[in-house]
């Protein structure tokens, strides 16, 4: 009999080494593409650009974890949905709000090209409420990369209903196909004039970017995380050789995809390849890929995602001051390693100083409400 994916969560709630490793790879991929954008030309730049799909891997890992965590807890808690939202809010908001303040005070003008004119209370209010993903002017203008946080939180709002509907891999597959059709329809309507009608003041290039970044465009990717979760048991029943072959094949496909895929075809196929890699790594967590380094980076990945934009700007200012001129791959490698090092230092501080206290506060609130509900139920039946 195959082990349930829930068994991985019994030792520590919400923590799975393979998922941490996946988040680590996702962050490294995102860092690769952002560093590559700062260096004009170097060998391998096209591969580094594929790191843009690291965010898709974040979404897949997140959906997998949400479903596994909810299924593990729902039979043990009095109000699992209430607890779900409390945990999500305290997981995201403390660090994200800190990011809003930080990027406001350090004058992160590299991201304000997304806004029409200067930032106002409107931009900050919508971003603080995690509603910034529904307006082209706010989706990515306050916190760099904030668009993905908006998509993530938007999915949180829908997840409880999806938990009840998508209960098998067949339903997950059908849901994914339906979501792709809906995403295509909605984005076609949006790009065909709906966004221009709703937001005529927004520049055409930002309207186009908006329809690539908002939740409808990425909703199918989240459902791939659900599909990976429900395929866990069937695939874990494979022989070790078959699981190893699956992981090797997934890695080869990702490399080929990075070398050859682009445009709309890449937007469709790359998340599928990443979902295959995710499920293969979860059922066959080899130490080459799931180890202390990748898990550590994954543990810090949310903080790293928020802080690496500032670290990248610091390194862009430092490299020209070096006594030697760097260009091409040497410039890219130096920028990448320097940014990674600064990001790890900064994100270690924010993880322990902001993320963990926020998560702990959410857990305490959940326990308090659970105890209150238990006491009330006992008094009511007495």
Short mmCIF file of C-alpha atoms in Angstrom, two decimals:
data_model
loop_
_atom_site.label_atom_id
_atom_site.label_comp_id
_atom_site.label_asym_id
_atom_site.label_seq_id
_atom_site.Cartn_x
_atom_site.Cartn_y
_atom_site.Cartn_z
CA UNK A 1 0.00 0.00 0.00
CA UNK A 2 1.43 3.39 -0.97
CA UNK A 3 2.07 6.09 1.57
CA UNK A 4 -0.34 9.01 1.59
CA UNK A 5 1.12 12.48 0.94
CA UNK A 6 -0.43 13.48 4.26
CA UNK A 7 2.08 11.25 6.03
CA UNK A 8 4.85 13.65 5.09
CA UNK A 9 3.11 16.37 7.08
CA UNK A 10 2.71 14.43 10.31
CA UNK A 11 6.17 15.25 11.65
CA UNK A 12 5.87 19.01 11.19
CA UNK A 13 2.68 20.78 10.05
CA UNK A 14 2.94 22.29 6.58
CA UNK A 15 6.58 21.33 6.09
CA UNK A 16 7.74 18.92 3.44
CA UNK A 17 11.38 18.74 2.46
CA UNK A 18 10.65 18.18 -1.21
CA UNK A 19 8.33 21.19 -1.26
CA UNK A 20 11.00 23.30 0.41
CA UNK A 21 13.47 22.17 -2.26
CA UNK A 22 10.98 23.03 -5.00
CA UNK A 23 10.57 26.50 -3.52
CA UNK A 24 14.34 26.80 -3.42
CA UNK A 25 14.60 25.96 -7.12
CA UNK A 26 11.75 28.36 -7.84
CA UNK A 27 13.55 31.25 -6.16
CA UNK A 28 16.86 30.45 -7.85
CA UNK A 29 15.05 30.44 -11.20
CA UNK A 30 13.48 33.83 -10.48
CA UNK A 31 16.85 35.22 -9.45
CA UNK A 32 18.40 33.90 -12.67
CA UNK A 33 15.97 35.76 -14.88
CA UNK A 34 16.16 39.02 -12.94
CA UNK A 35 19.97 38.96 -12.93
CA UNK A 36 20.00 38.17 -16.65
CA UNK A 37 17.87 41.23 -17.35
CA UNK A 38 20.61 43.45 -15.94
CA UNK A 39 23.32 42.08 -18.27
CA UNK A 40 22.85 42.76 -22.01
CA UNK A 41 24.45 39.68 -23.57
CA UNK A 42 26.20 36.57 -22.27
CA UNK A 43 26.31 32.86 -23.17
CA UNK A 44 23.31 31.06 -21.73
CA UNK A 45 21.12 34.14 -21.43
CA UNK A 46 18.24 32.38 -23.19
CA UNK A 47 18.30 29.59 -20.60
CA UNK A 48 18.41 32.11 -17.74
CA UNK A 49 15.36 33.85 -19.21
CA UNK A 50 13.39 30.64 -18.69
CA UNK A 51 13.75 31.36 -14.98
CA UNK A 52 10.67 33.55 -15.40
CA UNK A 53 8.67 30.36 -14.96
CA UNK A 54 10.07 29.93 -11.46
CA UNK A 55 6.96 31.75 -10.25
CA UNK A 56 4.87 28.98 -11.82
CA UNK A 57 6.79 26.47 -9.71
CA UNK A 58 5.99 28.59 -6.64
CA UNK A 59 2.30 28.42 -7.53
CA UNK A 60 2.38 24.64 -8.06
CA UNK A 61 4.19 24.01 -4.77
CA UNK A 62 1.83 26.36 -2.94
CA UNK A 63 -1.33 24.68 -4.22
CA UNK A 64 0.06 21.24 -3.38
CA UNK A 65 0.93 22.33 0.16
CA UNK A 66 -2.40 24.08 0.74
CA UNK A 67 -4.40 20.99 -0.22
CA UNK A 68 -2.21 18.61 1.76
CA UNK A 69 -2.24 20.82 4.84
CA UNK A 70 -6.00 21.37 4.70
CA UNK A 71 -6.75 17.65 4.31
CA UNK A 72 -4.47 16.83 7.21
CA UNK A 73 -6.12 19.34 9.53
CA UNK A 74 -9.78 19.33 8.56
CA UNK A 75 -10.72 16.32 10.70
CA UNK A 76 -8.83 17.69 13.72
CA UNK A 77 -10.14 21.27 13.84
CA UNK A 78 -13.56 22.62 14.70
CA UNK A 79 -13.47 25.38 12.07
CA UNK A 80 -10.87 24.36 9.46
CA UNK A 81 -11.84 27.06 6.95
CA UNK A 82 -11.54 29.83 9.52
CA UNK A 83 -8.19 28.44 10.58
CA UNK A 84 -7.10 28.18 6.95
CA UNK A 85 -7.66 31.89 6.30
CA UNK A 86 -6.07 32.95 9.58
CA UNK A 87 -2.93 30.99 8.79
CA UNK A 88 -2.77 32.36 5.25
CA UNK A 89 -3.21 35.98 6.36
CA UNK A 90 -0.54 35.76 9.05
CA UNK A 91 1.75 33.90 6.66
CA UNK A 92 1.61 36.58 3.98
CA UNK A 93 0.70 39.97 5.41
CA UNK A 94 3.43 40.73 7.98
CA UNK A 95 6.28 40.34 5.52
CA UNK A 96 4.37 41.85 2.62
CA UNK A 97 3.44 44.92 4.64
CA UNK A 98 7.09 45.22 5.68
CA UNK A 99 7.96 45.09 1.98
CA UNK A 100 5.52 47.92 1.25
CA UNK A 101 7.18 50.12 3.86
CA UNK A 102 10.69 49.16 2.83
CA UNK A 103 10.25 49.86 -0.86
CA UNK A 104 8.43 53.10 -0.09
CA UNK A 105 11.32 54.45 1.96
CA UNK A 106 14.23 53.28 -0.22
CA UNK A 107 12.80 54.93 -3.34
CA UNK A 108 12.41 51.84 -5.48
CA UNK A 109 11.68 53.85 -8.61
CA UNK A 110 12.64 50.92 -10.89
CA UNK A 111 9.24 49.45 -10.21
CA UNK A 112 7.14 52.59 -10.43
CA UNK A 113 7.04 52.54 -14.21
CA UNK A 114 3.99 50.36 -13.67
CA UNK A 115 2.06 53.31 -12.27
CA UNK A 116 0.66 56.19 -14.29
CA UNK A 117 2.48 59.06 -12.63
CA UNK A 118 3.50 59.00 -8.97
CA UNK A 119 2.27 56.50 -6.40
CA UNK A 120 -0.68 57.66 -4.31
CA UNK A 121 -2.75 56.41 -1.38
CA UNK A 122 -4.77 54.43 -3.93
CA UNK A 123 -1.78 52.28 -4.89
CA UNK A 124 -0.72 51.66 -1.31
CA UNK A 125 -4.22 50.95 0.00
CA UNK A 126 -5.05 48.41 -2.70
CA UNK A 127 -1.65 46.75 -2.25
CA UNK A 128 -1.96 46.61 1.54
CA UNK A 129 -5.37 44.94 1.15
CA UNK A 130 -3.90 42.46 -1.38
CA UNK A 131 -6.34 43.71 -4.02
CA UNK A 132 -3.65 45.25 -6.22
CA UNK A 133 -3.79 42.39 -8.69
CA UNK A 134 -7.06 43.66 -10.16
CA UNK A 135 -5.86 47.02 -11.47
CA UNK A 136 -3.11 47.59 -14.08
CA UNK A 137 -1.84 50.63 -12.17
CA UNK A 138 -1.31 48.78 -8.89
CA UNK A 139 -0.56 45.16 -9.80
CA UNK A 140 3.22 45.60 -9.66
CA UNK A 141 3.91 49.21 -8.75
CA UNK A 142 4.41 49.25 -4.96
CA UNK A 143 6.36 46.08 -4.14
CA UNK A 144 8.54 44.64 -6.93
CA UNK A 145 7.14 41.26 -7.90
CA UNK A 146 3.99 42.02 -5.93
CA UNK A 147 1.85 40.73 -8.79
CA UNK A 148 2.60 37.14 -7.78
CA UNK A 149 1.53 37.80 -4.19
CA UNK A 150 -1.76 39.17 -5.53
CA UNK A 151 -2.30 36.05 -7.64
CA UNK A 152 -1.41 33.82 -4.70
CA UNK A 153 -3.82 35.53 -2.33
CA UNK A 154 -6.56 35.55 -4.96
CA UNK A 155 -6.18 31.79 -5.22
CA UNK A 156 -6.41 31.51 -1.42
CA UNK A 157 -9.87 33.05 -1.63
CA UNK A 158 -10.99 30.37 -4.05
CA UNK A 159 -9.12 27.41 -2.54
CA UNK A 160 -11.67 26.30 0.11
CA UNK A 161 -14.36 25.80 -2.54
CA UNK A 162 -11.87 23.99 -4.77
CA UNK A 163 -10.89 21.69 -1.89
CA UNK A 164 -14.47 20.38 -1.85
CA UNK A 165 -14.77 20.00 -5.63
CA UNK A 166 -11.38 18.69 -6.72
CA UNK A 167 -11.10 15.45 -4.77
CA UNK A 168 -9.50 13.10 -7.34
CA UNK A 169 -6.83 13.33 -9.99
CA UNK A 170 -9.48 12.99 -12.68
CA UNK A 171 -11.33 16.01 -11.33
CA UNK A 172 -8.05 17.88 -11.04
CA UNK A 173 -7.26 17.12 -14.68
CA UNK A 174 -10.75 18.14 -15.80
CA UNK A 175 -10.50 21.29 -13.69
CA UNK A 176 -7.16 22.14 -15.25
CA UNK A 177 -8.51 21.73 -18.79
CA UNK A 178 -11.56 23.85 -17.94
CA UNK A 179 -9.35 26.48 -16.30
CA UNK A 180 -7.19 26.67 -19.42
CA UNK A 181 -10.27 27.25 -21.56
CA UNK A 182 -11.56 29.92 -19.18
CA UNK A 183 -8.16 31.62 -18.99
CA UNK A 184 -7.93 31.70 -22.77
CA UNK A 185 -11.44 33.12 -23.07
CA UNK A 186 -11.01 35.74 -20.34
CA UNK A 187 -7.60 36.86 -21.56
CA UNK A 188 -8.80 37.04 -25.17
CA UNK A 189 -11.69 39.27 -24.10
CA UNK A 190 -9.38 41.36 -21.93
CA UNK A 191 -6.81 41.86 -24.66
CA UNK A 192 -9.51 42.34 -27.25
CA UNK A 193 -10.65 45.58 -25.68
CA UNK A 194 -12.17 44.93 -22.26
CA UNK A 195 -9.14 46.19 -20.32
CA UNK A 196 -8.85 49.23 -22.59
CA UNK A 197 -12.54 49.95 -21.98
CA UNK A 198 -12.22 49.62 -18.20
CA UNK A 199 -8.86 51.39 -17.90
CA UNK A 200 -8.53 53.79 -20.85
CA UNK A 201 -5.92 55.87 -19.03
CA UNK A 202 -3.48 52.95 -18.79
CA UNK A 203 -0.72 52.69 -21.41
CA UNK A 204 -1.19 49.85 -23.94
CA UNK A 205 2.00 48.04 -22.92
CA UNK A 206 0.88 47.96 -19.27
CA UNK A 207 -2.55 46.66 -20.23
CA UNK A 208 -0.86 43.83 -22.11
CA UNK A 209 1.46 43.06 -19.21
CA UNK A 210 -1.47 43.16 -16.80
CA UNK A 211 -3.27 40.34 -18.63
CA UNK A 212 -0.11 38.23 -18.41
CA UNK A 213 0.31 38.80 -14.68
CA UNK A 214 -3.19 38.73 -13.20
CA UNK A 215 -4.79 35.69 -11.55
CA UNK A 216 -6.90 34.47 -14.53
CA UNK A 217 -3.70 33.90 -16.52
CA UNK A 218 -2.13 31.76 -13.77
CA UNK A 219 -5.14 30.02 -12.28
CA UNK A 220 -4.57 26.84 -14.37
CA UNK A 221 -1.05 26.59 -12.96
CA UNK A 222 -2.38 26.43 -9.41
CA UNK A 223 -4.63 23.55 -10.43
CA UNK A 224 -1.56 21.69 -11.64
CA UNK A 225 -0.51 21.69 -7.99
CA UNK A 226 -3.80 20.01 -7.10
CA UNK A 227 -3.23 17.49 -9.88
CA UNK A 228 0.26 16.74 -8.56
CA UNK A 229 -1.18 16.16 -5.09
CA UNK A 230 -3.81 13.69 -6.29
CA UNK A 231 -1.29 11.86 -8.50
CA UNK A 232 1.03 11.33 -5.54
CA UNK A 233 -0.35 7.96 -4.46
CA UNK A 234 -0.62 6.39 -7.94
CA UNK A 235 2.91 7.49 -8.89
CA UNK A 236 4.41 6.56 -5.54
CA UNK A 237 3.19 3.01 -6.26
CA UNK A 238 5.69 2.87 -9.14
CA UNK A 239 8.87 0.89 -8.66
CA UNK A 240 11.95 2.88 -7.56
CA UNK A 241 13.43 2.55 -11.05
CA UNK A 242 10.27 3.91 -12.63
CA UNK A 243 10.18 6.85 -10.23
CA UNK A 244 13.84 7.55 -10.90
CA UNK A 245 13.21 7.43 -14.63
CA UNK A 246 10.29 9.82 -14.20
CA UNK A 247 12.47 12.34 -12.36
CA UNK A 248 15.29 12.03 -14.89
CA UNK A 249 12.83 12.47 -17.75
CA UNK A 250 11.27 15.51 -16.07
CA UNK A 251 14.70 17.14 -15.67
CA UNK A 252 15.61 16.46 -19.32
CA UNK A 253 12.28 17.87 -20.50
CA UNK A 254 12.82 21.02 -18.44
CA UNK A 255 16.26 21.53 -19.96
CA UNK A 256 14.94 21.01 -23.49
CA UNK A 257 12.08 23.39 -22.73
CA UNK A 258 14.44 26.06 -21.47
CA UNK A 259 16.49 25.75 -24.67
CA UNK A 260 13.65 25.65 -27.17
CA UNK A 261 10.33 26.92 -25.83
CA UNK A 262 9.23 30.53 -26.13
CA UNK A 263 6.13 32.65 -26.48
CA UNK A 264 2.62 31.34 -25.96
CA UNK A 265 3.75 27.71 -26.34
CA UNK A 266 6.15 28.13 -23.42
CA UNK A 267 3.45 29.79 -21.31
CA UNK A 268 1.30 26.69 -21.79
CA UNK A 269 3.87 23.87 -21.71
CA UNK A 270 6.39 25.06 -19.13
CA UNK A 271 4.00 24.90 -16.14
CA UNK A 272 3.09 21.34 -17.21
CA UNK A 273 6.77 20.39 -17.30
CA UNK A 274 7.28 22.00 -13.89
CA UNK A 275 4.31 20.09 -12.45
CA UNK A 276 5.85 16.87 -13.76
CA UNK A 277 9.16 17.79 -12.15
CA UNK A 278 7.41 18.66 -8.87
CA UNK A 279 5.53 15.37 -8.53
CA UNK A 280 8.60 13.38 -9.63
CA UNK A 281 10.76 15.08 -6.99
CA UNK A 282 8.14 14.59 -4.28
CA UNK A 283 7.93 10.84 -4.90
CA UNK A 284 11.67 10.45 -5.52
CA UNK A 285 13.48 13.06 -3.34
CA UNK A 286 17.09 12.29 -4.23
CA UNK A 287 19.69 14.04 -2.11
CA UNK A 288 21.26 15.65 -5.17
CA UNK A 289 18.15 17.83 -5.45
CA UNK A 290 16.57 17.65 -1.99
CA UNK A 291 19.30 18.57 0.46
CA UNK A 292 20.19 21.07 3.16
CA UNK A 293 21.06 23.79 0.67
CA UNK A 294 17.94 23.62 -1.50
CA UNK A 295 15.68 23.17 1.53
CA UNK A 296 17.30 26.12 3.30
CA UNK A 297 16.82 28.36 0.28
CA UNK A 298 13.24 27.11 0.02
CA UNK A 299 12.57 27.88 3.66
CA UNK A 300 13.69 31.47 3.04
CA UNK A 301 12.09 31.72 -0.40
CA UNK A 302 9.23 34.07 0.45
CA UNK A 303 11.55 36.49 2.23
CA UNK A 304 14.11 36.05 -0.54
CA UNK A 305 11.51 36.84 -3.19
CA UNK A 306 10.67 40.11 -1.46
CA UNK A 307 14.25 41.18 -0.66
CA UNK A 308 16.19 40.11 -3.75
CA UNK A 309 15.06 43.12 -5.80
CA UNK A 310 16.81 45.44 -3.37
CA UNK A 311 19.86 43.16 -3.21
CA UNK A 312 20.03 43.16 -7.01
CA UNK A 313 19.97 46.97 -7.09
CA UNK A 314 22.79 47.09 -4.52
CA UNK A 315 24.94 44.76 -6.60
CA UNK A 316 24.22 46.73 -9.79
CA UNK A 317 25.67 49.77 -8.03
CA UNK A 318 28.66 47.90 -6.56
CA UNK A 319 29.96 46.08 -9.64
CA UNK A 320 30.90 49.27 -11.61
CA UNK A 321 33.06 50.33 -8.64
CA UNK A 322 35.31 47.26 -8.90
CA UNK A 323 38.87 47.85 -10.16
CA UNK A 324 38.28 45.46 -13.06
CA UNK A 325 35.65 45.73 -15.78
CA UNK A 326 33.32 42.77 -15.96
CA UNK A 327 31.26 41.93 -19.00
CA UNK A 328 29.40 39.01 -20.51
CA UNK A 329 29.12 35.87 -18.44
CA UNK A 330 31.58 37.13 -15.80
CA UNK A 331 29.33 40.13 -15.13
CA UNK A 332 26.26 37.92 -14.95
CA UNK A 333 27.91 35.38 -12.62
CA UNK A 334 29.22 38.11 -10.31
CA UNK A 335 25.85 39.83 -10.21
CA UNK A 336 24.07 36.54 -9.59
CA UNK A 337 26.34 35.31 -6.79
CA UNK A 338 26.56 38.70 -5.12
CA UNK A 339 22.79 39.18 -5.21
CA UNK A 340 22.20 35.65 -3.95
CA UNK A 341 24.58 36.18 -1.00
CA UNK A 342 23.04 39.51 0.00
CA UNK A 343 19.55 38.08 -0.39
CA UNK A 344 20.29 35.09 1.85
CA UNK A 345 21.61 37.39 4.58
CA UNK A 346 18.66 39.78 4.32
CA UNK A 347 16.04 37.05 4.05
CA UNK A 348 17.46 35.15 7.01
CA UNK A 349 16.88 38.29 9.07
CA UNK A 350 13.37 38.89 7.75
CA UNK A 351 12.44 35.22 8.05
CA UNK A 352 13.36 35.04 11.71
CA UNK A 353 12.35 38.61 12.51
CA UNK A 354 9.07 38.91 10.59
CA UNK A 355 7.90 35.69 8.94
CA UNK A 356 8.27 33.25 11.83
CA UNK A 357 6.73 35.59 14.43
CA UNK A 358 3.81 36.22 12.07
CA UNK A 359 3.27 32.50 11.50
CA UNK A 360 3.51 31.83 15.23
CA UNK A 361 0.99 34.57 15.97
CA UNK A 362 -1.43 33.05 13.48
CA UNK A 363 -1.05 29.63 15.07
CA UNK A 364 -1.65 31.04 18.55
CA UNK A 365 -4.80 32.76 17.34
CA UNK A 366 -6.03 29.52 15.75
CA UNK A 367 -5.40 27.60 18.98
CA UNK A 368 -7.12 30.27 21.04
CA UNK A 369 -10.20 30.22 18.82
CA UNK A 370 -10.17 26.42 18.83
CA UNK A 371 -10.08 26.35 22.64
CA UNK A 372 -12.84 28.94 22.85
CA UNK A 373 -15.03 26.95 20.44
CA UNK A 374 -14.37 23.73 22.37
CA UNK A 375 -15.28 25.38 25.67
CA UNK A 376 -18.43 26.88 24.17
CA UNK A 377 -19.48 23.53 22.72
CA UNK A 378 -18.90 21.81 26.06
CA UNK A 379 -21.00 24.39 27.92
CA UNK A 380 -23.74 24.19 25.32
CA UNK A 381 -24.05 20.42 25.63
CA UNK A 382 -23.67 20.35 29.43
#
